GROMACS .gro file of C-alpha atoms in nm:
model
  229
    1UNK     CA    1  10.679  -8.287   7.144
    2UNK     CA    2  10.439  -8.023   7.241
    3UNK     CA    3  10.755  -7.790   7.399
    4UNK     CA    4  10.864  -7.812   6.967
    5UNK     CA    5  10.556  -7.817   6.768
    6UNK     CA    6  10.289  -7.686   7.017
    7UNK     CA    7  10.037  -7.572   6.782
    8UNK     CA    8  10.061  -7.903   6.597
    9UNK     CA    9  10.024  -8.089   6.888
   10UNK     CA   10   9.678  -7.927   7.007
   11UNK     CA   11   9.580  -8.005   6.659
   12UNK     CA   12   9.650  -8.378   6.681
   13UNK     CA   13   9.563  -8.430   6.985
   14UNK     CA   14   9.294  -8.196   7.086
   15UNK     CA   15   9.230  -8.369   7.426
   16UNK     CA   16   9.578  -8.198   7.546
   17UNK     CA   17   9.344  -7.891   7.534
   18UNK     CA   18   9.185  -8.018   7.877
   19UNK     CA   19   9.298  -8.331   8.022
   20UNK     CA   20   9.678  -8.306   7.991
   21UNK     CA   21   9.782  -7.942   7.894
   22UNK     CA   22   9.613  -7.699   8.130
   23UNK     CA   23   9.723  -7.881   8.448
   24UNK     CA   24  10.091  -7.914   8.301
   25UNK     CA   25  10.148  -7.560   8.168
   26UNK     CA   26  10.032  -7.454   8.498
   27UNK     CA   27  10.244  -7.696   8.709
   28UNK     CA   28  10.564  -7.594   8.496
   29UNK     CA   29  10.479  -7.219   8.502
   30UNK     CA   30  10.339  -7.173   8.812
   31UNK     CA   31  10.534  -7.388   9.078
   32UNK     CA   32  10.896  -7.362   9.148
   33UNK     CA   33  10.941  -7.642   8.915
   34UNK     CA   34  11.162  -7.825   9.200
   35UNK     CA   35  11.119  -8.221   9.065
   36UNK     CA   36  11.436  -8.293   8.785
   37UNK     CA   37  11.213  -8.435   8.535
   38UNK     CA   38  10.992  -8.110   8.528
   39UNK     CA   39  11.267  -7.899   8.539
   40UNK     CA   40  11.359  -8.040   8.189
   41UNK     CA   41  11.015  -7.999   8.058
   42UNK     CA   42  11.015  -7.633   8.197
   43UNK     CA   43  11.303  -7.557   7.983
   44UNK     CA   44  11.184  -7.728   7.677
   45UNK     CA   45  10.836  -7.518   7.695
   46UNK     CA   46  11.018  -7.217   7.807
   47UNK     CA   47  11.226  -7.205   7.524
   48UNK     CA   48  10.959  -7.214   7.291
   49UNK     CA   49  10.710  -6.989   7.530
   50UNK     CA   50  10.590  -6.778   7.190
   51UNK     CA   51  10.487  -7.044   7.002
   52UNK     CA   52  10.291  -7.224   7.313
   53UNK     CA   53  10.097  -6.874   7.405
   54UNK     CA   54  10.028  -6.814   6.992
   55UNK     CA   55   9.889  -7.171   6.967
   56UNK     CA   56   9.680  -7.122   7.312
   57UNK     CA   57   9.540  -6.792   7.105
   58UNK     CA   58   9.328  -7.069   6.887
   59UNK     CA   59   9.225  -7.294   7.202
   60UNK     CA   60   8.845  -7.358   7.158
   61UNK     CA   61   8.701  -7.563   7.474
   62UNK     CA   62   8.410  -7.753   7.424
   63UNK     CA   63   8.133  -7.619   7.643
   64UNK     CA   64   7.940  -7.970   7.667
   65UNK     CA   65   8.234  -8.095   7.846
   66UNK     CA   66   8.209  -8.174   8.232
   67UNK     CA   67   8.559  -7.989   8.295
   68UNK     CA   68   8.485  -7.722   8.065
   69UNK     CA   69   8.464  -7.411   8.330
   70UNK     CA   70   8.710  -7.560   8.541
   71UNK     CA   71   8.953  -7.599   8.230
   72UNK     CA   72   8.860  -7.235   8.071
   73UNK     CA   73   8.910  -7.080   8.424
   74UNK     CA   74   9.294  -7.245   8.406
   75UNK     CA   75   9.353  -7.153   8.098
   76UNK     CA   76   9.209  -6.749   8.172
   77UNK     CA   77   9.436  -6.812   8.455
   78UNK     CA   78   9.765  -6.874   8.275
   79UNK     CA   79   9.706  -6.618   8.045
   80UNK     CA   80   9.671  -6.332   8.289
   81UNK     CA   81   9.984  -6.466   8.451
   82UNK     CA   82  10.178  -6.378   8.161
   83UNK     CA   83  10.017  -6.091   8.033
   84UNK     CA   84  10.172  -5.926   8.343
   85UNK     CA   85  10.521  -6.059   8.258
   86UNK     CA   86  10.795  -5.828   8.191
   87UNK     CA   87  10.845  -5.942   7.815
   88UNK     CA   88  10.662  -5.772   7.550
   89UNK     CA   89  10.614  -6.055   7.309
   90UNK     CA   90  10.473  -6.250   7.584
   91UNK     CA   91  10.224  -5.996   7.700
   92UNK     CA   92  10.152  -5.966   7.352
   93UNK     CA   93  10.050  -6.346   7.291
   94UNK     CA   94   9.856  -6.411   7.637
   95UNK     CA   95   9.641  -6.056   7.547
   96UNK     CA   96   9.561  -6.212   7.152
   97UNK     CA   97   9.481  -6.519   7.324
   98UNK     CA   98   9.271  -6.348   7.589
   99UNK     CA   99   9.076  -6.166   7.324
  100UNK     CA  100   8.994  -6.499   7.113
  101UNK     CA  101   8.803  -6.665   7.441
  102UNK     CA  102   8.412  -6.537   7.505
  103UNK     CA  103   8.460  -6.383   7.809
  104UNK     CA  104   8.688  -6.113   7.695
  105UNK     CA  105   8.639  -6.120   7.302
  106UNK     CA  106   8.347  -6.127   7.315
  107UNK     CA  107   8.238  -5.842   7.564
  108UNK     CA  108   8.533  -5.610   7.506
  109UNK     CA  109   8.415  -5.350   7.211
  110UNK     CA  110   8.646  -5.354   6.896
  111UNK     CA  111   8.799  -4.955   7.046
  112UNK     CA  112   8.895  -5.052   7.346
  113UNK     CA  113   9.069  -5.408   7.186
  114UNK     CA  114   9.259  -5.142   6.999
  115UNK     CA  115   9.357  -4.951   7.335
  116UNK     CA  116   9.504  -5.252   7.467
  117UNK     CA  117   9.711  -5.366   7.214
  118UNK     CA  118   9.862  -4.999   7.252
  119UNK     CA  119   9.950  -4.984   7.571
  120UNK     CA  120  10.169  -5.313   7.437
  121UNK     CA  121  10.352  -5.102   7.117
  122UNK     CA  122  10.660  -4.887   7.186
  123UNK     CA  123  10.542  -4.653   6.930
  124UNK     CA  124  10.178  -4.633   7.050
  125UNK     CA  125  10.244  -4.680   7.472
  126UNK     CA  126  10.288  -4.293   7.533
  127UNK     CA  127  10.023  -4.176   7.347
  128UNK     CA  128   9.736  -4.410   7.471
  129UNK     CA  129   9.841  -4.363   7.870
  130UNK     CA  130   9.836  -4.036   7.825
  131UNK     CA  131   9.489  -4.041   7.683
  132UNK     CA  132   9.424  -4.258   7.950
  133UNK     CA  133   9.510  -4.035   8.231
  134UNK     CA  134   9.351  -3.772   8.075
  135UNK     CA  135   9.014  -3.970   8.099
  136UNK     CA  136   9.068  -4.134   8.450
  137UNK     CA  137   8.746  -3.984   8.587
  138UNK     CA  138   8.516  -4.168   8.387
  139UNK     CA  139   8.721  -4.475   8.365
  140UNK     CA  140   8.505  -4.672   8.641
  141UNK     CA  141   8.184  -4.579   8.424
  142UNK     CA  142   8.311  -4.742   8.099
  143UNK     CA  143   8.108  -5.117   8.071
  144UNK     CA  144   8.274  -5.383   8.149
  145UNK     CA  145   8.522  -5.131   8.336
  146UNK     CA  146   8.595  -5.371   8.648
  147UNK     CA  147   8.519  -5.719   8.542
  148UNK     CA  148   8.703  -5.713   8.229
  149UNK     CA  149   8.927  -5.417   8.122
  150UNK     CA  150   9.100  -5.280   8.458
  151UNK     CA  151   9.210  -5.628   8.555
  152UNK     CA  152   9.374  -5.660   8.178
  153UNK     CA  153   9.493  -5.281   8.201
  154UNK     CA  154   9.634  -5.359   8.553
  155UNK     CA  155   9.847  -5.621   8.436
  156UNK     CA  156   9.951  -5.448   8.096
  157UNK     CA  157  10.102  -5.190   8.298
  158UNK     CA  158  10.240  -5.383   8.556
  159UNK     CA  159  10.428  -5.568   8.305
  160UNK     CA  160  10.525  -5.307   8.156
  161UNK     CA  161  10.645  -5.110   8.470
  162UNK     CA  162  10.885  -5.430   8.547
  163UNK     CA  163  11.023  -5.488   8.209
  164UNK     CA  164  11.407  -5.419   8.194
  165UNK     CA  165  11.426  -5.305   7.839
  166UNK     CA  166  11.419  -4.965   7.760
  167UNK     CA  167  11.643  -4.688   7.683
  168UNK     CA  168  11.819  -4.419   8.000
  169UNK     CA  169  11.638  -4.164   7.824
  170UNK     CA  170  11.452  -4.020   7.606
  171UNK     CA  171  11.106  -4.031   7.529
  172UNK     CA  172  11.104  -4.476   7.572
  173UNK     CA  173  11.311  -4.475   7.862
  174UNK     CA  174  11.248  -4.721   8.157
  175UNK     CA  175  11.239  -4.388   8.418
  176UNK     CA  176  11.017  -4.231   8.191
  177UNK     CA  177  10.765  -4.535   8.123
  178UNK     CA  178  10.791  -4.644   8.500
  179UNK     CA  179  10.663  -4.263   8.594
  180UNK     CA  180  10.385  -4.242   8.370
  181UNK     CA  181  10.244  -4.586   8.485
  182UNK     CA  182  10.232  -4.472   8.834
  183UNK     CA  183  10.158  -4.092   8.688
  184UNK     CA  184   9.808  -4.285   8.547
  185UNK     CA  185   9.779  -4.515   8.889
  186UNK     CA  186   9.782  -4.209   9.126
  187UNK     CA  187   9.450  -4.067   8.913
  188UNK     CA  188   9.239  -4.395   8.969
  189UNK     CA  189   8.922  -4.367   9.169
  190UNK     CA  190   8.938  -4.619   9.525
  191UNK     CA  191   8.789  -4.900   9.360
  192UNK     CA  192   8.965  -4.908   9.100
  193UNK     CA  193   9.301  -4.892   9.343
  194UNK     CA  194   9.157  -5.201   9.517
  195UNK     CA  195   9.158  -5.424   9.234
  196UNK     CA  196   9.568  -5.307   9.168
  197UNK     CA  197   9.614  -5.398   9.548
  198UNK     CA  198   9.390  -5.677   9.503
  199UNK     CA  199   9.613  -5.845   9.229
  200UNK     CA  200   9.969  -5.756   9.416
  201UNK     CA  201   9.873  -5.943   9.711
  202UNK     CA  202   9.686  -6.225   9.497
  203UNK     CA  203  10.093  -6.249   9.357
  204UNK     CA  204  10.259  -6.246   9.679
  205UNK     CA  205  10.004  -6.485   9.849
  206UNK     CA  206  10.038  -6.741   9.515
  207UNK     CA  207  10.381  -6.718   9.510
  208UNK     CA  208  10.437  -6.797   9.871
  209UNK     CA  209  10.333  -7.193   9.806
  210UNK     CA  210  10.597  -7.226   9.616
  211UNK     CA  211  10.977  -7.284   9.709
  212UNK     CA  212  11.158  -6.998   9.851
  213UNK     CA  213  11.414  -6.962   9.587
  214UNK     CA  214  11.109  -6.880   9.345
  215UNK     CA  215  10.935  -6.627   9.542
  216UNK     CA  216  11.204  -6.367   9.638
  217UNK     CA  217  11.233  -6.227   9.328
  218UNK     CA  218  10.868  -6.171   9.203
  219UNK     CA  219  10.743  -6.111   9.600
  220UNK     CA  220  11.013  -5.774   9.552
  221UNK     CA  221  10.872  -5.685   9.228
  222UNK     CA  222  10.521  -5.662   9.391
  223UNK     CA  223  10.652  -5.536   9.724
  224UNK     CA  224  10.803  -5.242   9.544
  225UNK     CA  225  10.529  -5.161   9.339
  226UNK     CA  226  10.275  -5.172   9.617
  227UNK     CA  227  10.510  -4.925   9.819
  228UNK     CA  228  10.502  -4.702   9.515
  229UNK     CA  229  10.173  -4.725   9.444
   0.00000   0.00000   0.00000
C-alpha cells in the first residue's frame, strides 16, 4: 500500500511517519535485504522510490513526541543516503526533502538553497562548480559551512561523480564532470578534506554489516574515490 500510494498513506495514517515507516525504509534500504518477504517489499518501494522521497519532502514530526529526535535523526539519515546516490531524480527528492526539515531549511540562506539545487541541473552543474572552485578559500568561513552545507555538497558531488549517465564528451560528459569534482576537491582546505574522508569511511564501515554480496559494489565506489581523492 504505501510502496503504491506513499504520499496517501502518510496522510491516512500519519503514525507510519514514526512508529512503522522510518525503521522499515531504513531496514529495506539500508540492509542487504536478505529475508524473502523483504526482498518483495524492497522491490515494491524501489519501484516507486520518487514518489516515497517526494512524499518524505512533506514529513512533519511532532516535536512533543518521546521518539521525535530519534525518528528525525532516521529520517535525516535516509535522506543523506540518497542524496549521494548516483540518480539525479533521487538526489533531487532527498535534497527538497532535506530543505523542508528545520535543521537544514531552516538555517541554510535562500542563495545557497539555490547553489545546491545547481550542482543537481545538467544545465546549471558547470557553472556553479566552477564558481565554487573559484571561491574555495573562503568556503570554510561561510556559516553553517561544516555542520550543514559541506556534508550536503559532499554528497551532491559524490553522487554525481558515480552516476553513469552522461555523454563521452563534450561539455556534460562523465570524464569531464568526474574531473571537475575532484578539480573542486583538490582546492578544499584540511578540514574540509576530513569531513569527505570522514563520510567515505562512514560508507565502507556501514556497509560492512551488511551481507557481502551488498557491499562489494558500493565499498569500490568509495575505495576508488578515496584513492582519487
Amino acid at each position: 500500500l504505501f510502496a503504491g500510494h506513499p504520499e496517501e498513506t502518510l496522510n491516512v495514517l500519519p503514525e507510519f511517519r514514526e512508529s512503522v515507516f522510518i525503521p522499515l525504509i531504513i531496514r529495506v534500504f539500508s540492509s542487504s535485504c536478505s529475508m524473502s518477504a523483504t526482498l518483495k517489499s524492497s522491490a515494491a518501494i524501489q519501484g516507486n522510490l520518487i514518489q516515497v522521497l517526494q512524499a518524505l519532502a512533506g514529513t512533519k514530526i511532532d516535536p512533543s513526541s518521546p521518539r521525535a529526535q530519534f525518528t528525525s535523526d532516521q529520517l535525516e539519515g535516509v535522506l543523506l543516503k540518497f542524496l549521494s546516490h548516483g540518480d539525479l531524480q533521487l538526489q533531487n527528492r532527498a535534497l527538497d526533502a532535506l530543505l523542508n526539515t528545520k535543521k537544514y531549511g531552516g538555517a541554510i540562506s535562500s542563495q545557497w538553497k539555490g547553489r545546491l539545487r545547481a550542482l543537481l541541473n545538467d544545465n546549471l552543474f558547470r557553472e556553479e562548480l566552477t564558481a565554487l572552485t573559484a571561491e574555495s578559500d573562503a568556503l570554510a568561513r561561510v556559516v553553517h559551512w561544516k555542520g550543514l552545507l559541506a556534508p550536503l555538497i559532499i554528497r551532491i558531488l559524490f553522487g554525481r561523480f558515480i552516476a553513469r549517465k552522461g555523454s563521452a564528451a563534450g561539455r556534460h560528459s562523465l570524464p569531464l564532470r568526474r574531473k571537475m569534482i575532484m578539480g573542486c576537491f583538490g582546492t578544499w582546505d584540511q578540514s574540509s578534506l576530513t569531513l569527505i574522508v570522514d563520510f567515505l569511511i562512514g560508507n565502507i564501515s556501514s556497509s560492512s554489516s551488511s551481507s557481502v554480496a551488498s557491499v562489494d559494489q558500493g565499498d569500490k565506489n568509495n575505495l576508488g574515490f578515496l584513492n582519487l581523492l
